């Protein structure tokens, strides 16, 4: 599958200068024109790398970078326009993976993108699954809702992981018992209801749905 790159940049000309050659190199490209739109796009799509302008309407690039970092280790390249931003940039060394000063050469950007993707590409076991504002990382045992980390019990985590891996599929209480934690769980079907209830309360999202008489699913919209 092609790697997907999200460009968050308010200037249409720069979006175009970047997106065309990236597409030509075989990347999938998504664009956003301000910080809020960018963050939403990031949360809704499985993105492999973000190119992020600093001076952005609504939410600046630093803020966006912070929010992305709370949820994910996806590589981020900051785009900066001014030398005076250099001092600030240094504070962001730990958050962003790289930065490029405008005006830039497209060749350089392509090289940096390629290098970063090579450096950060990880095995399948460390993929962050996302649905709307919810993200879950199996290897790191981390769950975030809208940038807030949520602490779950092992069983709650297993149920959520199963639902997130199978968006739109309905699981009976029995399925969840068997698949999530095996046959040795003593709580039975009532136990499943209890864990789902806690999960909903902790996540505070509306999309873990009850399918009457059948079980549970995360909606496919
Ligand atoms: Ca800008």
mmCIF file of C-alpha atoms and ligand atoms in Angstrom, residues 9-11 53 55 102, ligand 1:
data_model
loop_
_atom_site.group_PDB
_atom_site.id
_atom_site.type_symbol
_atom_site.label_atom_id
_atom_site.label_comp_id
_atom_site.label_asym_id
_atom_site.label_seq_id
_atom_site.Cartn_x
_atom_site.Cartn_y
_atom_site.Cartn_z
ATOM 1 C CA UNK A 9 -0.341 24.388 4.773
ATOM 2 C CA UNK A 10 -2.517 27.462 4.253
ATOM 3 C CA UNK A 11 -0.887 28.662 1.036
ATOM 4 C CA UNK A 53 3.531 24.588 8.202
ATOM 5 C CA UNK A 55 2.193 29.828 10.532
ATOM 6 C CA UNK A 102 11.120 28.177 3.056
HETATM 7 CA CA1 LIG B 1 1.606 29.617 6.408
#
